[in-house]
PDB file of C-alpha atoms in Angstrom:
ATOM      1  CA  MET A   1    -174.651  27.022   5.945  1.00 82.00           C
ATOM      2  CA  THR A   2    -176.152  29.791   8.008  1.00 93.00           C
ATOM      3  CA  VAL A   3    -177.032  28.798  11.487  1.00 97.00           C
ATOM      4  CA  ALA A   4    -179.948  30.675  13.185  1.00 98.00           C
ATOM      5  CA  PHE A   5    -181.771  30.426  16.477  1.00 98.00           C
ATOM      6  CA  VAL A   6    -185.595  30.242  17.202  1.00 98.00           C
ATOM      7  CA  ASP A   7    -187.224  30.102  20.693  1.00 98.00           C
ATOM      8  CA  VAL A   8    -190.027  27.478  21.514  1.00 97.00           C
ATOM      9  CA  VAL A   9    -191.844  27.021  24.660  1.00 94.00           C
ATOM     10  CA  TRP A  10    -191.341  23.504  26.034  1.00 92.00           C
ATOM     11  CA  ARG A  11    -192.501  22.110  29.230  1.00 87.00           C
ATOM     12  CA  GLY A  12    -193.210  25.591  30.587  1.00 89.00           C
ATOM     13  CA  ARG A  13    -189.905  27.262  29.665  1.00 91.00           C
ATOM     14  CA  THR A  14    -188.463  28.954  26.666  1.00 96.00           C
ATOM     15  CA  VAL A  15    -185.623  27.001  25.061  1.00 97.00           C
ATOM     16  CA  ARG A  16    -183.504  28.302  22.147  1.00 98.00           C
ATOM     17  CA  ILE A  17    -183.083  25.890  19.211  1.00 98.00           C
ATOM     18  CA  GLU A  18    -179.985  26.126  16.904  1.00 98.00           C
ATOM     19  CA  HIS A  19    -180.964  25.265  13.312  1.00 98.00           C
ATOM     20  CA  ALA A  20    -179.941  25.665   9.636  1.00 98.00           C
ATOM     21  CA  PHE A  21    -181.469  24.953   6.236  1.00 97.00           C
ATOM     22  CA  VAL A  22    -179.241  23.275   3.667  1.00 97.00           C
ATOM     23  CA  GLY A  23    -179.626  21.923   0.277  1.00 95.00           C
ATOM     24  CA  VAL A  24    -182.130  23.308  -2.400  1.00 91.00           C
ATOM     25  CA  ASP A  25    -182.635  27.070  -1.614  1.00 84.00           C
ATOM     26  CA  THR A  26    -186.357  27.202  -1.975  1.00 81.00           C
ATOM     27  CA  ALA A  27    -189.309  27.070   0.461  1.00 74.00           C
ATOM     28  CA  HIS A  28    -191.290  25.039  -2.133  1.00 82.00           C
ATOM     29  CA  ALA A  29    -188.838  22.096  -2.253  1.00 89.00           C
ATOM     30  CA  PRO A  30    -189.785  18.976  -0.090  1.00 94.00           C
ATOM     31  CA  LEU A  31    -188.211  19.311   3.311  1.00 97.00           C
ATOM     32  CA  LEU A  32    -185.885  16.533   4.903  1.00 98.00           C
ATOM     33  CA  ILE A  33    -185.295  16.953   8.575  1.00 98.00           C
ATOM     34  CA  PHE A  34    -182.235  15.570  10.108  1.00 98.00           C
ATOM     35  CA  LEU A  35    -182.460  14.190  13.810  1.00 99.00           C
ATOM     36  CA  HIS A  36    -178.941  13.717  15.352  1.00 98.00           C
ATOM     37  CA  GLU A  37    -177.624  10.925  17.560  1.00 98.00           C
ATOM     38  CA  GLY A  38    -177.478  10.868  21.359  1.00 98.00           C
ATOM     39  CA  LEU A  39    -174.172  12.796  21.476  1.00 98.00           C
ATOM     40  CA  GLY A  40    -174.806  14.783  18.207  1.00 98.00           C
ATOM     41  CA  SER A  41    -175.571  18.236  17.152  1.00 98.00           C
ATOM     42  CA  LEU A  42    -176.062  20.330  14.167  1.00 98.00           C
ATOM     43  CA  ALA A  43    -172.295  20.836  13.610  1.00 98.00           C
ATOM     44  CA  MET A  44    -171.466  17.257  14.097  1.00 98.00           C
ATOM     45  CA  TRP A  45    -173.329  16.250  11.096  1.00 98.00           C
ATOM     46  CA  LYS A  46    -170.533  18.124   9.225  1.00 97.00           C
ATOM     47  CA  GLU A  47    -171.250  18.152   5.368  1.00 97.00           C
ATOM     48  CA  PHE A  48    -173.488  15.113   5.180  1.00 98.00           C
ATOM     49  CA  PRO A  49    -176.851  16.811   5.185  1.00 98.00           C
ATOM     50  CA  ALA A  50    -175.880  19.341   2.631  1.00 97.00           C
ATOM     51  CA  GLN A  51    -174.387  16.727   0.396  1.00 97.00           C
ATOM     52  CA  LEU A  52    -177.302  14.369   0.643  1.00 97.00           C
ATOM     53  CA  CYS A  53    -179.848  17.167   0.011  1.00 97.00           C
ATOM     54  CA  LYS A  54    -177.853  18.222  -3.017  1.00 95.00           C
ATOM     55  CA  ALA A  55    -177.743  14.712  -4.388  1.00 95.00           C
ATOM     56  CA  VAL A  56    -181.476  14.129  -3.935  1.00 95.00           C
ATOM     57  CA  GLY A  57    -182.911  17.614  -4.621  1.00 94.00           C
ATOM     58  CA  LEU A  58    -184.318  18.450  -1.211  1.00 96.00           C
ATOM     59  CA  ARG A  59    -184.222  21.348   1.175  1.00 97.00           C
ATOM     60  CA  GLY A  60    -182.686  20.138   4.515  1.00 97.00           C
ATOM     61  CA  LEU A  61    -183.508  21.284   8.193  1.00 98.00           C
ATOM     62  CA  VAL A  62    -180.749  20.421  10.631  1.00 98.00           C
ATOM     63  CA  TYR A  63    -180.989  21.336  14.248  1.00 98.00           C
ATOM     64  CA  SER A  64    -179.558  20.619  17.728  1.00 98.00           C
ATOM     65  CA  ARG A  65    -182.157  19.300  20.305  1.00 98.00           C
ATOM     66  CA  PRO A  66    -182.367  21.085  23.607  1.00 98.00           C
ATOM     67  CA  ALA A  67    -179.197  20.223  25.686  1.00 97.00           C
ATOM     68  CA  TYR A  68    -176.987  19.849  22.638  1.00 98.00           C
ATOM     69  CA  GLY A  69    -174.847  22.109  20.436  1.00 98.00           C
ATOM     70  CA  ARG A  70    -175.639  25.741  20.875  1.00 98.00           C
ATOM     71  CA  SER A  71    -179.280  25.011  21.805  1.00 98.00           C
ATOM     72  CA  THR A  72    -180.369  25.721  25.354  1.00 98.00           C
ATOM     73  CA  PRO A  73    -178.603  23.279  27.706  1.00 97.00           C
ATOM     74  CA  ARG A  74    -180.284  21.255  30.520  1.00 94.00           C
ATOM     75  CA  THR A  75    -180.933  22.886  33.776  1.00 87.00           C
ATOM     76  CA  ALA A  76    -178.834  21.715  36.827  1.00 80.00           C
ATOM     77  CA  VAL A  77    -181.840  19.780  38.074  1.00 87.00           C
ATOM     78  CA  GLU A  78    -183.098  18.304  34.774  1.00 90.00           C
ATOM     79  CA  HIS A  79    -182.799  14.479  34.596  1.00 92.00           C
ATOM     80  CA  TRP A  80    -184.234  12.737  31.631  1.00 96.00           C
ATOM     81  CA  ALA A  81    -186.708   9.966  32.091  1.00 97.00           C
ATOM     82  CA  PRO A  82    -187.143   6.844  29.933  1.00 98.00           C
ATOM     83  CA  ASP A  83    -189.570   8.667  27.814  1.00 98.00           C
ATOM     84  CA  PHE A  84    -187.200  11.389  26.635  1.00 98.00           C
ATOM     85  CA  MET A  85    -187.268  10.354  23.118  1.00 98.00           C
ATOM     86  CA  HIS A  86    -191.104  10.388  22.954  1.00 98.00           C
ATOM     87  CA  ARG A  87    -191.068  13.898  24.321  1.00 98.00           C
ATOM     88  CA  GLN A  88    -188.592  14.994  21.494  1.00 98.00           C
ATOM     89  CA  ALA A  89    -190.748  13.293  18.912  1.00 98.00           C
ATOM     90  CA  HIS A  90    -194.116  14.460  20.040  1.00 98.00           C
ATOM     91  CA  GLU A  91    -193.360  17.938  21.786  1.00 98.00           C
ATOM     92  CA  VAL A  92    -190.076  19.414  20.684  1.00 98.00           C
ATOM     93  CA  LEU A  93    -190.054  18.687  17.055  1.00 98.00           C
ATOM     94  CA  PRO A  94    -193.722  19.811  16.468  1.00 98.00           C
ATOM     95  CA  ALA A  95    -192.980  22.872  18.444  1.00 97.00           C
ATOM     96  CA  LEU A  96    -189.849  23.723  16.377  1.00 98.00           C
ATOM     97  CA  LEU A  97    -191.896  23.140  13.083  1.00 98.00           C
ATOM     98  CA  GLN A  98    -194.523  25.448  14.287  1.00 97.00           C
ATOM     99  CA  ALA A  99    -191.975  28.082  15.245  1.00 97.00           C
ATOM    100  CA  LEU A 100    -190.377  27.843  11.762  1.00 97.00           C
ATOM    101  CA  HIS A 101    -193.871  28.162  10.056  1.00 96.00           C
ATOM    102  CA  ILE A 102    -193.600  24.981   8.375  1.00 95.00           C
ATOM    103  CA  ASN A 103    -197.001  23.588   7.445  1.00 94.00           C
ATOM    104  CA  VAL A 104    -196.856  19.761   7.752  1.00 96.00           C
ATOM    105  CA  GLN A 105    -200.459  19.296   6.748  1.00 94.00           C
ATOM    106  CA  GLN A 106    -199.814  20.994   3.392  1.00 94.00           C
ATOM    107  CA  GLN A 107    -196.438  19.486   2.661  1.00 94.00           C
ATOM    108  CA  PRO A 108    -195.463  16.598   5.104  1.00 97.00           C
ATOM    109  CA  PRO A 109    -191.624  16.415   5.579  1.00 98.00           C
ATOM    110  CA  TRP A 110    -189.280  13.601   5.127  1.00 98.00           C
ATOM    111  CA  LEU A 111    -187.219  12.557   8.118  1.00 98.00           C
ATOM    112  CA  PHE A 112    -183.682  11.293   8.414  1.00 98.00           C
ATOM    113  CA  GLY A 113    -182.706  10.154  11.802  1.00 98.00           C
ATOM    114  CA  HIS A 114    -179.423   8.535  13.229  1.00 98.00           C
ATOM    115  CA  SER A 115    -179.272   6.366  16.459  1.00 98.00           C
ATOM    116  CA  ASP A 116    -181.409   8.077  19.130  1.00 98.00           C
ATOM    117  CA  GLY A 117    -182.481  10.579  16.384  1.00 98.00           C
ATOM    118  CA  ALA A 118    -183.683   7.522  14.367  1.00 98.00           C
ATOM    119  CA  SER A 119    -185.819   6.379  17.216  1.00 98.00           C
ATOM    120  CA  ILE A 120    -187.344   9.926  17.462  1.00 98.00           C
ATOM    121  CA  ALA A 121    -188.072   9.745  13.760  1.00 98.00           C
ATOM    122  CA  LEU A 122    -189.761   6.597  14.200  1.00 98.00           C
ATOM    123  CA  LEU A 123    -191.776   7.794  17.172  1.00 98.00           C
ATOM    124  CA  HIS A 124    -192.707  11.104  15.294  1.00 98.00           C
ATOM    125  CA  ALA A 125    -193.671   9.330  12.105  1.00 98.00           C
ATOM    126  CA  ALA A 126    -196.161   7.111  14.065  1.00 98.00           C
ATOM    127  CA  LYS A 127    -198.360  10.163  15.063  1.00 97.00           C
ATOM    128  CA  HIS A 128    -197.574  13.018  12.710  1.00 97.00           C
ATOM    129  CA  PRO A 129    -197.805  13.687   8.997  1.00 97.00           C
ATOM    130  CA  VAL A 130    -194.544  12.685   7.226  1.00 98.00           C
ATOM    131  CA  ALA A 131    -193.897  11.885   3.525  1.00 98.00           C
ATOM    132  CA  GLY A 132    -191.414   9.183   4.310  1.00 98.00           C
ATOM    133  CA  VAL A 133    -188.697   8.141   6.796  1.00 98.00           C
ATOM    134  CA  VAL A 134    -185.000   7.033   6.694  1.00 98.00           C
ATOM    135  CA  VAL A 135    -183.661   5.707   9.862  1.00 98.00           C
ATOM    136  CA  VAL A 136    -179.918   4.827  10.357  1.00 98.00           C
ATOM    137  CA  ALA A 137    -178.896   2.634  13.362  1.00 98.00           C
ATOM    138  CA  PRO A 138    -182.232   2.982  15.158  1.00 98.00           C
ATOM    139  CA  HIS A 139    -182.989   1.740  18.622  1.00 98.00           C
ATOM    140  CA  LEU A 140    -186.100  -0.106  19.152  1.00 98.00           C
ATOM    141  CA  PHE A 141    -185.223  -1.915  22.399  1.00 98.00           C
ATOM    142  CA  VAL A 142    -182.282  -2.129  24.844  1.00 98.00           C
ATOM    143  CA  GLU A 143    -179.749  -4.732  24.305  1.00 98.00           C
ATOM    144  CA  GLU A 144    -176.702  -5.665  26.369  1.00 97.00           C
ATOM    145  CA  VAL A 145    -174.270  -4.582  23.596  1.00 97.00           C
ATOM    146  CA  SER A 146    -175.861  -1.026  23.674  1.00 97.00           C
ATOM    147  CA  VAL A 147    -175.401  -0.896  27.506  1.00 98.00           C
ATOM    148  CA  ALA A 148    -171.878  -2.075  27.271  1.00 98.00           C
ATOM    149  CA  SER A 149    -170.928   0.456  24.700  1.00 98.00           C
ATOM    150  CA  ILE A 150    -172.566   3.300  26.512  1.00 98.00           C
ATOM    151  CA  GLU A 151    -170.695   2.338  29.691  1.00 98.00           C
ATOM    152  CA  GLN A 152    -167.485   2.452  27.661  1.00 98.00           C
ATOM    153  CA  ALA A 153    -168.501   5.950  26.467  1.00 98.00           C
ATOM    154  CA  ARG A 154    -168.787   7.057  30.072  1.00 98.00           C
ATOM    155  CA  MET A 155    -165.223   5.820  30.688  1.00 98.00           C
ATOM    156  CA  ALA A 156    -164.033   7.610  27.678  1.00 98.00           C
ATOM    157  CA  TYR A 157    -165.637  10.838  28.826  1.00 98.00           C
ATOM    158  CA  THR A 158    -164.583  10.758  32.466  1.00 97.00           C
ATOM    159  CA  GLN A 159    -161.081   9.300  31.923  1.00 97.00           C
ATOM    160  CA  GLY A 160    -160.269   9.852  28.268  1.00 97.00           C
ATOM    161  CA  SER A 161    -160.581  12.501  25.454  1.00 97.00           C
ATOM    162  CA  LEU A 162    -164.238  12.356  24.693  1.00 98.00           C
ATOM    163  CA  LYS A 163    -165.163  15.421  26.727  1.00 98.00           C
ATOM    164  CA  ALA A 164    -162.709  17.525  25.085  1.00 98.00           C
ATOM    165  CA  GLY A 165    -163.819  16.241  21.611  1.00 98.00           C
ATOM    166  CA  LEU A 166    -167.489  17.082  22.485  1.00 98.00           C
ATOM    167  CA  ALA A 167    -166.589  20.459  23.714  1.00 98.00           C
ATOM    168  CA  LYS A 168    -165.971  21.410  20.281  1.00 97.00           C
ATOM    169  CA  TYR A 169    -169.470  20.842  19.253  1.00 98.00           C
ATOM    170  CA  HIS A 170    -171.525  21.642  22.490  1.00 98.00           C
ATOM    171  CA  ASP A 171    -171.598  24.842  24.522  1.00 97.00           C
ATOM    172  CA  GLU A 172    -171.979  22.572  27.615  1.00 97.00           C
ATOM    173  CA  PRO A 173    -170.782  19.146  26.885  1.00 97.00           C
ATOM    174  CA  ASP A 174    -171.783  17.880  30.369  1.00 97.00           C
ATOM    175  CA  SER A 175    -175.352  18.820  29.440  1.00 96.00           C
ATOM    176  CA  ALA A 176    -175.330  16.605  26.265  1.00 97.00           C
ATOM    177  CA  PHE A 177    -173.213  13.703  27.684  1.00 97.00           C
ATOM    178  CA  TYR A 178    -174.935  13.161  31.023  1.00 97.00           C
ATOM    179  CA  GLY A 179    -178.491  13.769  29.829  1.00 97.00           C
ATOM    180  CA  TRP A 180    -178.000  10.887  27.289  1.00 98.00           C
ATOM    181  CA  ASN A 181    -175.662   8.661  29.344  1.00 98.00           C
ATOM    182  CA  ASP A 182    -177.450   8.775  32.638  1.00 97.00           C
ATOM    183  CA  VAL A 183    -180.773   7.725  31.270  1.00 98.00           C
ATOM    184  CA  TRP A 184    -179.514   5.039  28.964  1.00 98.00           C
ATOM    185  CA  LEU A 185    -177.606   3.455  32.010  1.00 98.00           C
ATOM    186  CA  SER A 186    -180.467   3.829  34.407  1.00 98.00           C
ATOM    187  CA  PRO A 187    -182.187   0.534  35.491  1.00 97.00           C
ATOM    188  CA  ALA A 188    -185.662   2.002  34.465  1.00 98.00           C
ATOM    189  CA  PHE A 189    -184.442   2.155  30.918  1.00 98.00           C
ATOM    190  CA  ARG A 190    -183.669  -1.496  30.496  1.00 98.00           C
ATOM    191  CA  SER A 191    -187.338  -2.195  29.658  1.00 98.00           C
ATOM    192  CA  TRP A 192    -187.667   0.678  27.148  1.00 98.00           C
ATOM    193  CA  ASN A 193    -189.132  -0.717  23.829  1.00 98.00           C
ATOM    194  CA  ILE A 194    -190.885   1.221  21.090  1.00 98.00           C
ATOM    195  CA  GLU A 195    -191.981  -1.643  18.819  1.00 97.00           C
ATOM    196  CA  ALA A 196    -195.526  -1.249  19.664  1.00 97.00           C
ATOM    197  CA  ASP A 197    -195.233   2.528  19.417  1.00 97.00           C
ATOM    198  CA  ILE A 198    -194.032   2.443  15.581  1.00 96.00           C
ATOM    199  CA  ALA A 199    -196.960   0.343  14.468  1.00 94.00           C
ATOM    200  CA  GLY A 200    -198.867   3.435  13.435  1.00 83.00           C
ATOM    201  CA  ILE A 201    -196.338   4.227  10.689  1.00 97.00           C
ATOM    202  CA  THR A 202    -197.923   4.202   7.279  1.00 96.00           C
ATOM    203  CA  ALA A 203    -195.402   6.095   5.303  1.00 97.00           C
ATOM    204  CA  PRO A 204    -192.588   4.610   3.221  1.00 98.00           C
ATOM    205  CA  LEU A 205    -189.645   3.794   5.481  1.00 98.00           C
ATOM    206  CA  LEU A 206    -185.914   2.742   4.811  1.00 98.00           C
ATOM    207  CA  ALA A 207    -184.035   1.431   7.727  1.00 98.00           C
ATOM    208  CA  ALA A 208    -180.289   1.090   7.441  1.00 98.00           C
ATOM    209  CA  GLN A 209    -177.598  -0.317   9.921  1.00 98.00           C
ATOM    210  CA  GLY A 210    -174.035  -1.367   9.686  1.00 98.00           C
ATOM    211  CA  VAL A 211    -173.403  -5.090  10.096  1.00 98.00           C
ATOM    212  CA  ASP A 212    -170.679  -4.251  12.650  1.00 98.00           C
ATOM    213  CA  ASP A 213    -172.776  -1.727  14.659  1.00 98.00           C
ATOM    214  CA  GLU A 214    -171.213  -1.580  18.129  1.00 97.00           C
ATOM    215  CA  TYR A 215    -174.387  -0.125  19.673  1.00 98.00           C
ATOM    216  CA  GLY A 216    -176.912  -2.800  18.549  1.00 98.00           C
ATOM    217  CA  THR A 217    -177.391  -5.993  16.711  1.00 98.00           C
ATOM    218  CA  LEU A 218    -179.237  -6.199  13.249  1.00 98.00           C
ATOM    219  CA  ALA A 219    -182.355  -7.278  15.239  1.00 98.00           C
ATOM    220  CA  GLN A 220    -182.939  -3.443  15.729  1.00 98.00           C
ATOM    221  CA  ILE A 221    -183.814  -2.934  12.056  1.00 98.00           C
ATOM    222  CA  ARG A 222    -184.994  -6.620  11.301  1.00 98.00           C
ATOM    223  CA  ARG A 223    -187.937  -6.254  13.792  1.00 97.00           C
ATOM    224  CA  ILE A 224    -189.142  -3.108  12.006  1.00 98.00           C
ATOM    225  CA  PRO A 225    -190.904  -4.632   9.011  1.00 96.00           C
ATOM    226  CA  PRO A 226    -193.503  -6.644  11.056  1.00 94.00           C
ATOM    227  CA  ALA A 227    -194.725  -3.390  12.459  1.00 93.00           C
ATOM    228  CA  VAL A 228    -194.319  -1.112   9.499  1.00 96.00           C
ATOM    229  CA  PRO A 229    -195.746  -2.532   6.073  1.00 89.00           C
ATOM    230  CA  LYS A 230    -193.826  -0.215   3.869  1.00 93.00           C
ATOM    231  CA  ALA A 231    -190.368  -0.817   5.419  1.00 97.00           C
ATOM    232  CA  GLN A 232    -187.359  -1.576   3.328  1.00 98.00           C
ATOM    233  CA  LEU A 233    -184.030  -2.734   5.057  1.00 98.00           C
ATOM    234  CA  LEU A 234    -180.351  -2.034   4.078  1.00 98.00           C
ATOM    235  CA  GLU A 235    -177.539  -3.923   6.013  1.00 98.00           C
ATOM    236  CA  ILE A 236    -174.213  -2.324   5.230  1.00 98.00           C
ATOM    237  CA  ALA A 237    -171.181  -4.597   5.291  1.00 98.00           C
ATOM    238  CA  ALA A 238    -167.874  -3.493   6.944  1.00 98.00           C
ATOM    239  CA  CYS A 239    -169.724  -0.673   8.770  1.00 98.00           C
ATOM    240  CA  GLY A 240    -170.184   0.319  12.324  1.00 98.00           C
ATOM    241  CA  HIS A 241    -172.807   2.545  14.005  1.00 98.00           C
ATOM    242  CA  SER A 242    -172.384   5.591  11.741  1.00 98.00           C
ATOM    243  CA  PRO A 243    -172.996   4.686   8.070  1.00 98.00           C
ATOM    244  CA  HIS A 244    -173.284   8.484   7.068  1.00 98.00           C
ATOM    245  CA  ARG A 245    -169.651   8.859   8.126  1.00 97.00           C
ATOM    246  CA  GLN A 246    -168.171   5.318   7.326  1.00 98.00           C
ATOM    247  CA  LYS A 247    -170.185   4.518   4.177  1.00 98.00           C
ATOM    248  CA  PRO A 248    -171.519   7.864   3.084  1.00 98.00           C
ATOM    249  CA  GLN A 249    -171.815   7.035  -0.753  1.00 97.00           C
ATOM    250  CA  VAL A 250    -173.521   3.595   0.013  1.00 98.00           C
ATOM    251  CA  LEU A 251    -176.078   5.305   2.161  1.00 98.00           C
ATOM    252  CA  THR A 252    -176.592   8.410  -0.109  1.00 98.00           C
ATOM    253  CA  ASP A 253    -177.080   6.019  -3.155  1.00 98.00           C
ATOM    254  CA  ALA A 254    -179.710   4.016  -1.119  1.00 98.00           C
ATOM    255  CA  VAL A 255    -181.532   7.046   0.010  1.00 98.00           C
ATOM    256  CA  ALA A 256    -181.620   8.494  -3.482  1.00 97.00           C
ATOM    257  CA  ALA A 257    -183.030   5.238  -4.826  1.00 97.00           C
ATOM    258  CA  PHE A 258    -185.642   5.119  -1.907  1.00 98.00           C
ATOM    259  CA  LEU A 259    -186.792   8.676  -2.670  1.00 96.00           C
ATOM    260  CA  ARG A 260    -187.016   8.076  -6.491  1.00 94.00           C
ATOM    261  CA  GLN A 261    -189.259   5.227  -5.646  1.00 96.00           C
ATOM    262  CA  HIS A 262    -191.576   7.111  -3.349  1.00 95.00           C
ATOM    263  CA  ARG A 263    -191.593  10.808  -4.227  1.00 85.00           C
TER     264      ARG A 263
END
């Protein structure tokens, strides 16, 4: 995998975005865009995007959102608002695709998002051309179990080994961690809910979640079908918040079947 960088102008400043293409090595193959979790990055996906794209015959685009990985970190005074995922979906991703000269009108991409990245994928699909969407452990609304796990993550970061672990994948781990953690634990975020936002999705959608997800109950995916007519659900037994790490073959098989059905 060859990592490259591209500059986009976002909110009045230039930010550098780390990205890589994986899978089928042709610009004519359908594109599958990977959107990482709240503490993720391009590198933290490891081999999963390449392996999935190889299995399903797609070209993959993997990238680190601003503040993550080797992309431009947050500025010292930048604090994310509750609409930070909307901004990623409707501002950053379109700017990245434009900078990479990807014509979404001519060939709409597929999306694969995990956790916060899954919510971003849903928000993007509601307003932009997509061929289909796979979301894994998405957040539609805030639950107490989510807040409790994110509070535990803060303790692991300030008192445990999480900061050292994240430093392997982010140039500035504080940029990635506190951007995500501060907004999720803010009182203003408790009322965050995107159920009305995703009602505009008309593309096929597969929503998967581990039955033992420590960051959300199964209500997170079970409340998608009423808003999205073409939604299918996959509840994965003996699996937590990261099926692509914990049950990769189960997830790959389900995505392959979903793509065969809708391509």
